[in-house]
PDB file of C-alpha atoms in Angstrom:
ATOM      1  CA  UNK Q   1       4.697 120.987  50.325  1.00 61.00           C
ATOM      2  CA  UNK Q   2       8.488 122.181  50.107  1.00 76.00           C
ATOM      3  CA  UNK Q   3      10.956 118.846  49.337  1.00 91.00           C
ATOM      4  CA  UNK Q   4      14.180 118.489  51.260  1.00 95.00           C
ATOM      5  CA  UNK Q   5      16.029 121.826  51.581  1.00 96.00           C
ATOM      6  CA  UNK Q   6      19.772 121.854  51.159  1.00 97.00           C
ATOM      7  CA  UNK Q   7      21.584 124.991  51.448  1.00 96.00           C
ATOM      8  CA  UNK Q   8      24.296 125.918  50.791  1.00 96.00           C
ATOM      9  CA  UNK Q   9      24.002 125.060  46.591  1.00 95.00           C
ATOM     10  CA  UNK Q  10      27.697 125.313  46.112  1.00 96.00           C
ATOM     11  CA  UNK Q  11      30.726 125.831  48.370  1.00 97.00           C
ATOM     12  CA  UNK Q  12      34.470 125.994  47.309  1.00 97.00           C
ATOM     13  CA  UNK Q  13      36.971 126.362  50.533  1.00 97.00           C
ATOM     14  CA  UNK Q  14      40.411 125.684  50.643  1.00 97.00           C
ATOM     15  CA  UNK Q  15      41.888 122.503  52.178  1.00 96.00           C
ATOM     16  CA  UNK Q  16      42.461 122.480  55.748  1.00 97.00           C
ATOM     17  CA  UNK Q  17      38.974 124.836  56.208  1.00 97.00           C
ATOM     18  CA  UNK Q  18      35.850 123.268  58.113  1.00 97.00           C
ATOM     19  CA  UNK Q  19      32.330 123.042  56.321  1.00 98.00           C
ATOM     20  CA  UNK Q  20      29.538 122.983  57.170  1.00 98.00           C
ATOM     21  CA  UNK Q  21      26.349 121.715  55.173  1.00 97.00           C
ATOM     22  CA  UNK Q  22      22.310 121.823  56.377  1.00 97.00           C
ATOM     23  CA  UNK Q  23      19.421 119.748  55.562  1.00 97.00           C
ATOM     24  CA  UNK Q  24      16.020 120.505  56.199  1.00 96.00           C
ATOM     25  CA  UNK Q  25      13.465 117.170  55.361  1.00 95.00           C
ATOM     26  CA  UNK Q  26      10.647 116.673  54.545  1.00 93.00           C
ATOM     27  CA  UNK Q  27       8.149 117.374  57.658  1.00 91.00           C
ATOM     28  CA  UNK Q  28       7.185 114.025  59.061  1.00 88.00           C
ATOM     29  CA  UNK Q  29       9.629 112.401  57.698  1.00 90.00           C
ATOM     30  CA  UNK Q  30      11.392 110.030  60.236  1.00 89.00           C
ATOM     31  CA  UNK Q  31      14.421 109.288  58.158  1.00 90.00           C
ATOM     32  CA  UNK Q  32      16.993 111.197  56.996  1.00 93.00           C
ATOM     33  CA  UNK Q  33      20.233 110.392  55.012  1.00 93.00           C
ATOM     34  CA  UNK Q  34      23.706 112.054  54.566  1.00 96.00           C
ATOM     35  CA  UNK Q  35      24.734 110.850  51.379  1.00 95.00           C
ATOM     36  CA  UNK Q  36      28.270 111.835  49.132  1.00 96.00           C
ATOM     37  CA  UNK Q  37      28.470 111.302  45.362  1.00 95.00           C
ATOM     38  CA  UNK Q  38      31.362 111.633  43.167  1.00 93.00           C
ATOM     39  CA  UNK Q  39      31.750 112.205  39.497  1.00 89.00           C
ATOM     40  CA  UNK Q  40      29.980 108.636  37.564  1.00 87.00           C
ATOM     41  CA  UNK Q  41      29.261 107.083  40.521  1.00 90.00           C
ATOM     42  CA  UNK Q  42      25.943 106.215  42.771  1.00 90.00           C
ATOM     43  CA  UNK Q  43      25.238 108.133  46.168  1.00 91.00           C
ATOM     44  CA  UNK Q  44      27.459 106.633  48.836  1.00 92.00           C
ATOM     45  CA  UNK Q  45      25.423 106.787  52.352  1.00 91.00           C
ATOM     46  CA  UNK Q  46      27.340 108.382  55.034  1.00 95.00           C
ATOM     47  CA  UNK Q  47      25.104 108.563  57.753  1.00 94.00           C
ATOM     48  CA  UNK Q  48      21.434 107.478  58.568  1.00 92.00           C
ATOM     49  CA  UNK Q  49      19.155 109.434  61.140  1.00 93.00           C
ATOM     50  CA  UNK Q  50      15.831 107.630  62.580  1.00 90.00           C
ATOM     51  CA  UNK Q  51      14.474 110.465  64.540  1.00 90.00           C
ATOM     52  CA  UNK Q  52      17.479 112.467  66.214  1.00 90.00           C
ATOM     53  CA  UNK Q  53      19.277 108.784  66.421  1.00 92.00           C
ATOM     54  CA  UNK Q  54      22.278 108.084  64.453  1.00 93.00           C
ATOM     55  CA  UNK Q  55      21.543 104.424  63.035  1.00 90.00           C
ATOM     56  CA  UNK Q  56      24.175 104.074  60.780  1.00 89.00           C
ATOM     57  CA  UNK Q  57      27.440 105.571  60.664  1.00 92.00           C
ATOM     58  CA  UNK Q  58      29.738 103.115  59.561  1.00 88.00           C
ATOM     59  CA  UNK Q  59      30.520 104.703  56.415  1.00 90.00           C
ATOM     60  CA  UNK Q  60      31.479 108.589  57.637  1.00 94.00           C
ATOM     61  CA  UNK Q  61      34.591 109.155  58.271  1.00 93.00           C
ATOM     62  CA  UNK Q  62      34.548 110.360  61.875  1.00 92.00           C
ATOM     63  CA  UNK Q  63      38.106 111.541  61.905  1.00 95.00           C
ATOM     64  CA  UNK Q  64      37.010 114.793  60.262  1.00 97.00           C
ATOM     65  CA  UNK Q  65      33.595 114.268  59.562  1.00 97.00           C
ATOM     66  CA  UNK Q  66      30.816 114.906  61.734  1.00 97.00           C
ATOM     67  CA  UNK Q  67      26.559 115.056  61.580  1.00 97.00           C
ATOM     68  CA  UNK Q  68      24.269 116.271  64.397  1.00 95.00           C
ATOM     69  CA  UNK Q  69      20.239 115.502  64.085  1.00 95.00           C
ATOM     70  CA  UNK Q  70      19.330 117.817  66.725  1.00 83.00           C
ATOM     71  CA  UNK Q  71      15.529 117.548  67.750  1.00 85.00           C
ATOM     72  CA  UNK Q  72      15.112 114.932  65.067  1.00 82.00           C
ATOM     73  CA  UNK Q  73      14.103 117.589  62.416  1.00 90.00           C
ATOM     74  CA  UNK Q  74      17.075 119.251  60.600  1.00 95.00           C
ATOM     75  CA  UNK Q  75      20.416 118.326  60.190  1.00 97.00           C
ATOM     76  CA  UNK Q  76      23.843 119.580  59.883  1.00 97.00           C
ATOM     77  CA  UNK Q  77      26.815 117.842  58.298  1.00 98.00           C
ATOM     78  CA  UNK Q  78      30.490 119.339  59.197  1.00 98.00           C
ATOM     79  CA  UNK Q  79      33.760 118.591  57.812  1.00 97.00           C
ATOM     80  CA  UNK Q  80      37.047 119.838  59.250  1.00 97.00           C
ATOM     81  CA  UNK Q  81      39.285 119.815  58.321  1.00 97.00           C
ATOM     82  CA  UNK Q  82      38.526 118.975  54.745  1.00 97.00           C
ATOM     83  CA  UNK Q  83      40.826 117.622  51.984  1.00 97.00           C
ATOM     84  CA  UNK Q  84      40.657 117.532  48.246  1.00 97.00           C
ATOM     85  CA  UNK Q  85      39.562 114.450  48.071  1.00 96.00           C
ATOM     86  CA  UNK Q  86      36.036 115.792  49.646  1.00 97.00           C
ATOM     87  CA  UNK Q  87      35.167 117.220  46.395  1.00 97.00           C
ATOM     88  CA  UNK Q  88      32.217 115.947  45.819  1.00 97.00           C
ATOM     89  CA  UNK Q  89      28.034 116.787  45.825  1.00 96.00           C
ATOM     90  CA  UNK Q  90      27.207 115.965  49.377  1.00 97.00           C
ATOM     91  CA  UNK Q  91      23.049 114.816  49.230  1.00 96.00           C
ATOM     92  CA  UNK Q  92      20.782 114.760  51.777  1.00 96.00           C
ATOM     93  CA  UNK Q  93      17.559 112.456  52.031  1.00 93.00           C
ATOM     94  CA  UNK Q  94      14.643 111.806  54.150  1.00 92.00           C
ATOM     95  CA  UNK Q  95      11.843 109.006  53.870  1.00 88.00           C
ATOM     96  CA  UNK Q  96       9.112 107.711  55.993  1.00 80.00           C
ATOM     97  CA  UNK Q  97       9.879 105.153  58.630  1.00 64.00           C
ATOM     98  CA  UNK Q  98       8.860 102.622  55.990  1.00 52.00           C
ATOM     99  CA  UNK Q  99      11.157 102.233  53.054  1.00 56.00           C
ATOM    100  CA  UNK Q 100       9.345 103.522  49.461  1.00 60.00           C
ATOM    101  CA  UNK Q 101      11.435 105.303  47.859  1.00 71.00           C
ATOM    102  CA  UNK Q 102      13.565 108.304  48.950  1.00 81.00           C
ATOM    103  CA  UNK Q 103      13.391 112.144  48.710  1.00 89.00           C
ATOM    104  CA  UNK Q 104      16.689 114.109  47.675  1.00 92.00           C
ATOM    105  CA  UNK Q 105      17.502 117.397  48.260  1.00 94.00           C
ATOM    106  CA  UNK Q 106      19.428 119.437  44.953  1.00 93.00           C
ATOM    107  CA  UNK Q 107      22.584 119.042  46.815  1.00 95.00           C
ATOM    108  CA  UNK Q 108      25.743 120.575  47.872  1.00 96.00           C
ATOM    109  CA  UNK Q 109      28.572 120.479  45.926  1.00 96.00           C
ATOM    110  CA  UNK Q 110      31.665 121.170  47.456  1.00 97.00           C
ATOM    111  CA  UNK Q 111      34.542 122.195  45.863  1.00 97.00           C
ATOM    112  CA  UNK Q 112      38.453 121.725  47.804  1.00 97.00           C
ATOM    113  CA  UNK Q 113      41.129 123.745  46.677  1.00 97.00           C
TER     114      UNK Q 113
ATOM    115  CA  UNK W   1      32.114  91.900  43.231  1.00 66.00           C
ATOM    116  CA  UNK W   2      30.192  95.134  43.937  1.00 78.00           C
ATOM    117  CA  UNK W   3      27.372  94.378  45.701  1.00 89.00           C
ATOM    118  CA  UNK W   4      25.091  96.652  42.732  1.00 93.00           C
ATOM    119  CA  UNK W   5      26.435  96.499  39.483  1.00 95.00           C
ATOM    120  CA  UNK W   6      25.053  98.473  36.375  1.00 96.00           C
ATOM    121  CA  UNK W   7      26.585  98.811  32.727  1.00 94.00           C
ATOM    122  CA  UNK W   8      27.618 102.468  33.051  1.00 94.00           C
ATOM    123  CA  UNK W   9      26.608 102.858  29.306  1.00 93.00           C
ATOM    124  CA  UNK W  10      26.401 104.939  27.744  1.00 95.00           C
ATOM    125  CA  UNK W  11      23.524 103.907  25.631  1.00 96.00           C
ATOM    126  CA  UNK W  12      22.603 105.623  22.436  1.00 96.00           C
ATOM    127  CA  UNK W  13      19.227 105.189  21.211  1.00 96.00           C
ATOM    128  CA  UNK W  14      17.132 106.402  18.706  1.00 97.00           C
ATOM    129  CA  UNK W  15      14.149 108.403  19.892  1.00 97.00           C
ATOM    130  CA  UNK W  16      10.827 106.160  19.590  1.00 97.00           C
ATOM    131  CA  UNK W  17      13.286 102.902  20.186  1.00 97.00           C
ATOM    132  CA  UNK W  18      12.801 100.240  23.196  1.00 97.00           C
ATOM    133  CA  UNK W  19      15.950  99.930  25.554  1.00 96.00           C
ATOM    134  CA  UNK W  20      16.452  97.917  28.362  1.00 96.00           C
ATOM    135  CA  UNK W  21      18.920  98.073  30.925  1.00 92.00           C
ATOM    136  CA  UNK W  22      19.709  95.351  34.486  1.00 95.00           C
ATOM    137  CA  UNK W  23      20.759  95.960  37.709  1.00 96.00           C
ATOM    138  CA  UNK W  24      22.373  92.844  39.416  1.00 96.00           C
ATOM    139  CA  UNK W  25      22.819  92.612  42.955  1.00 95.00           C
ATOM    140  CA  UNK W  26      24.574  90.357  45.378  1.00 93.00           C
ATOM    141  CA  UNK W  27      22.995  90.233  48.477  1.00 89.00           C
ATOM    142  CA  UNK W  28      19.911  87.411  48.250  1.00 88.00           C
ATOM    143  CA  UNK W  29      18.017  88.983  51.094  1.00 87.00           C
ATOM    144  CA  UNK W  30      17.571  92.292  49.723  1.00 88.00           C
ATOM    145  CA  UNK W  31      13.937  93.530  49.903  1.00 84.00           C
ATOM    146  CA  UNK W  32      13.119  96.525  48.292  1.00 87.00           C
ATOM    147  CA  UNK W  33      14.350  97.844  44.615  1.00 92.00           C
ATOM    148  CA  UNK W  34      14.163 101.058  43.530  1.00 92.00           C
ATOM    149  CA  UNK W  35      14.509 102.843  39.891  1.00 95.00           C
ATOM    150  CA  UNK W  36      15.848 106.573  40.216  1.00 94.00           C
ATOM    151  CA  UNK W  37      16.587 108.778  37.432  1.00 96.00           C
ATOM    152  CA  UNK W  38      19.732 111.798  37.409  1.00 95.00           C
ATOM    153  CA  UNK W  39      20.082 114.328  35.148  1.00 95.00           C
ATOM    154  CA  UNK W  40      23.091 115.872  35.080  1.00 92.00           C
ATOM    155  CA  UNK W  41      24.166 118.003  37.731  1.00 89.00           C
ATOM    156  CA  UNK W  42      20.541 117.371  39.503  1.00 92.00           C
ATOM    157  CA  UNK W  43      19.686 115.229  42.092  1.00 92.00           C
ATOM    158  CA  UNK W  44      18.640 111.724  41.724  1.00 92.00           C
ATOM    159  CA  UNK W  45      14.841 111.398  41.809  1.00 91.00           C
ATOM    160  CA  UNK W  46      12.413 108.251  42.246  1.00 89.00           C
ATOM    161  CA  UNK W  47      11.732 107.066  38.839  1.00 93.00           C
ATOM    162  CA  UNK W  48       9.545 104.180  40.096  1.00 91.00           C
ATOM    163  CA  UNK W  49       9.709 100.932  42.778  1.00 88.00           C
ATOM    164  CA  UNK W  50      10.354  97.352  41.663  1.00 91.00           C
ATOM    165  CA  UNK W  51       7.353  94.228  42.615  1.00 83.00           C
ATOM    166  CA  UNK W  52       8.205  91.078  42.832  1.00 85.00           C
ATOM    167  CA  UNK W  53       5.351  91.043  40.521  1.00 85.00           C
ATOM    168  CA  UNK W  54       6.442  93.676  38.090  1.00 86.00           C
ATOM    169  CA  UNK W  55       5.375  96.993  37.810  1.00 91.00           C
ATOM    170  CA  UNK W  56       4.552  99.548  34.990  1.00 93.00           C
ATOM    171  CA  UNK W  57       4.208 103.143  34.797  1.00 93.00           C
ATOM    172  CA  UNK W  58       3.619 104.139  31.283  1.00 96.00           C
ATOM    173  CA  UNK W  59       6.353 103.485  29.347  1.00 97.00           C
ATOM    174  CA  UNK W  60       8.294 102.290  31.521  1.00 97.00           C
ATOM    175  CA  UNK W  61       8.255  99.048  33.364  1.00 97.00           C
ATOM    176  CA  UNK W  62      10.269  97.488  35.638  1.00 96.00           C
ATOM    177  CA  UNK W  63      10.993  93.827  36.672  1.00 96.00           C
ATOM    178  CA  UNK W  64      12.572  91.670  39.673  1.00 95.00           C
ATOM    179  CA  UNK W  65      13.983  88.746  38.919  1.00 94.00           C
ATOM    180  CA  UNK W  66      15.108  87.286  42.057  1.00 93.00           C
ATOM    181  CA  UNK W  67      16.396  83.974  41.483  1.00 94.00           C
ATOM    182  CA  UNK W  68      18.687  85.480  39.227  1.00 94.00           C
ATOM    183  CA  UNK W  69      19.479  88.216  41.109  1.00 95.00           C
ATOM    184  CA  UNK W  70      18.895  91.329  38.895  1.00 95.00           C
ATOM    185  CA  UNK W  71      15.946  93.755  38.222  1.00 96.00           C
ATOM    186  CA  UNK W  72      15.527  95.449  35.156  1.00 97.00           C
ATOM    187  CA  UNK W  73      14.038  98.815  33.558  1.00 97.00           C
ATOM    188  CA  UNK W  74      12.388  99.172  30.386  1.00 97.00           C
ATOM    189  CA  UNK W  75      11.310 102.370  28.434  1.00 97.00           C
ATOM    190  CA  UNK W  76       9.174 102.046  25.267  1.00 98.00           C
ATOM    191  CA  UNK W  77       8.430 104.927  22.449  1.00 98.00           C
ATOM    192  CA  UNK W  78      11.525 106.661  23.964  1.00 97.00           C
ATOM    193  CA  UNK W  79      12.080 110.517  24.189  1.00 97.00           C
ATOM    194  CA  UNK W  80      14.276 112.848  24.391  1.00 97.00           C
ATOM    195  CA  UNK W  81      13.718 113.708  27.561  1.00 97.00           C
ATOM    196  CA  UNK W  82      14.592 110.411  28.490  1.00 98.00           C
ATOM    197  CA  UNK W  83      18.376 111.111  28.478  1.00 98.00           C
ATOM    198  CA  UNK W  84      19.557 110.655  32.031  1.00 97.00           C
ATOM    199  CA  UNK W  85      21.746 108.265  33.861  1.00 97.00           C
ATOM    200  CA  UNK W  86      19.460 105.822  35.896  1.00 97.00           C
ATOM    201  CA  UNK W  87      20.055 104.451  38.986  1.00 96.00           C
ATOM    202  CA  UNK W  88      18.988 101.009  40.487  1.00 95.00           C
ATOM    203  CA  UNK W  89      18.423 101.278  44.329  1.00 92.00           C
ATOM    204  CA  UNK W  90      19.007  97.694  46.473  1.00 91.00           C
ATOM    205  CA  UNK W  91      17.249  98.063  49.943  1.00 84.00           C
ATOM    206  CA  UNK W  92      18.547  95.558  52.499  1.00 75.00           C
ATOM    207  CA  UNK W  93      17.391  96.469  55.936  1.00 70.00           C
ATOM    208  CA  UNK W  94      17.747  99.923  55.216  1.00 66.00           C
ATOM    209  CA  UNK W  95      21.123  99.348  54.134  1.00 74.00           C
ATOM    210  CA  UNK W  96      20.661 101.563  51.227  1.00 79.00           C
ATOM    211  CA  UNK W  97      22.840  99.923  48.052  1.00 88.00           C
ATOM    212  CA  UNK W  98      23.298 101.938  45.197  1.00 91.00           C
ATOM    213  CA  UNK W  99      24.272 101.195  41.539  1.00 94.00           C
ATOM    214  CA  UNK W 100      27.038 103.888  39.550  1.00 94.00           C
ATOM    215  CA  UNK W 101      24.202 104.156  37.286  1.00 96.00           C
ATOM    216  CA  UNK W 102      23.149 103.463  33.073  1.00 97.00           C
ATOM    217  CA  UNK W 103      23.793 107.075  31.375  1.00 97.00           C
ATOM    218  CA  UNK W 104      21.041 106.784  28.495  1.00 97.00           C
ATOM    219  CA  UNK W 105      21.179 109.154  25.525  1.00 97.00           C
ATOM    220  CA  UNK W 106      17.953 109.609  23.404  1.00 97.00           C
ATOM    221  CA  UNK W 107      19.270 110.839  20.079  1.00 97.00           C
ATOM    222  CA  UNK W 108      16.782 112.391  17.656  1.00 95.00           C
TER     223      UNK W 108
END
């Protein structure tokens, strides 16, 4: 069974560009997660998908950051326009609807120049 | 306060040695704990999930100590391939709390 699919691997745009990042979870997998982590620190969740229903959002920036669950399978994550500061490895993660433990995908790391 | 808090090491061990490493967290009605392990430049996968009654998976084992607050992880007869920053995992809800991790280095 393939895990969660992140693609692209890497991306490096310049500030001021929009980005775009896709996840593909696990099949059956109710939950997904949009998650950024930084340099020595822990995943930071940005958004939470049940189905093709944003649950929690509190934590993405909605200014210039946006998600789309479309059909409650994939997922896309865009930012635009990004800043240096969104240099980071942007994660996605999906789980069944109960909680035991969470699936990653290998992650996108973004690069802001 | 951060609501997970983990000594970001790192930790140098001798290979075969026992280390231990806690997780406290602040939130009291928390429900589910989680062990996952990094390695650098990877993604973070499940090392193992934390019982109220304690749990062990070979070498390692991992405890919940809730009046206190903290859970803990526990490798025995350590390797090598044990070097990796681990991450404790506080599940409130779904509200998905995450520690900045323990970076562990086996040395030989």
């Amino acid at each position: 069974e393939a895990g969660v699919v992140q693609s692209p691997r890497y991306k490096i745009i310049e500030k001021k560009q929009p980005v775009a990042f896709w996840c593909n979870p696990i099949s059956g997998h109710n939950t997904l997660y949009w998650y950024r982590q930084n340099l020595g620190q822990g995943p930071e969740l940005l958004i939470r998908y049940e189905n093709e229903e944003a649950v929690d959002d509190s934590q993405l920036p909605k200014d210039r950051f946006s998600a789309e669950r479309l059909k409650g399978v994939d997922s896309t994550l865009k930012i635009q326009p990004a800043e240096l500061g969104d240099s980071a490895v942007y994660l996605c993660a999906s789980s069944l609807r109960d909680p035991g433990g969470y699936t990653f995908g290998s992650g996108t790391r973004l690069t802001v120049v | 306060r951060k609501e997970v808090e983990q000594d970001p090491g790192p930790f140098n061990v001798p290979e075969g040695a026992t280390v231990a490493f806690n997780c406290t967290y602040s939130n009291s009605a928390s429900q589910s704990f989680f062990w996952y392990r990094q390695d650098c430049r990877k993604e973070p996968k499940l090392l193992m999930s934390v019982y109220s009654s304690g749990n062990e998976d070979g070498r390692f084992t991992a405890q919940l100590n809730r009046a206190s607050q903290y859970i803990s992880l526990l490798i025995r007869d350590s390797k090598l391939s044990d070097s990796a920053t681990y991450l404790c995992v506080v599940d409130s809800n779904y509200q998905l709390i995450w520690g900045a991790g323990t970076k562990l280095i086996i040395k030989p």
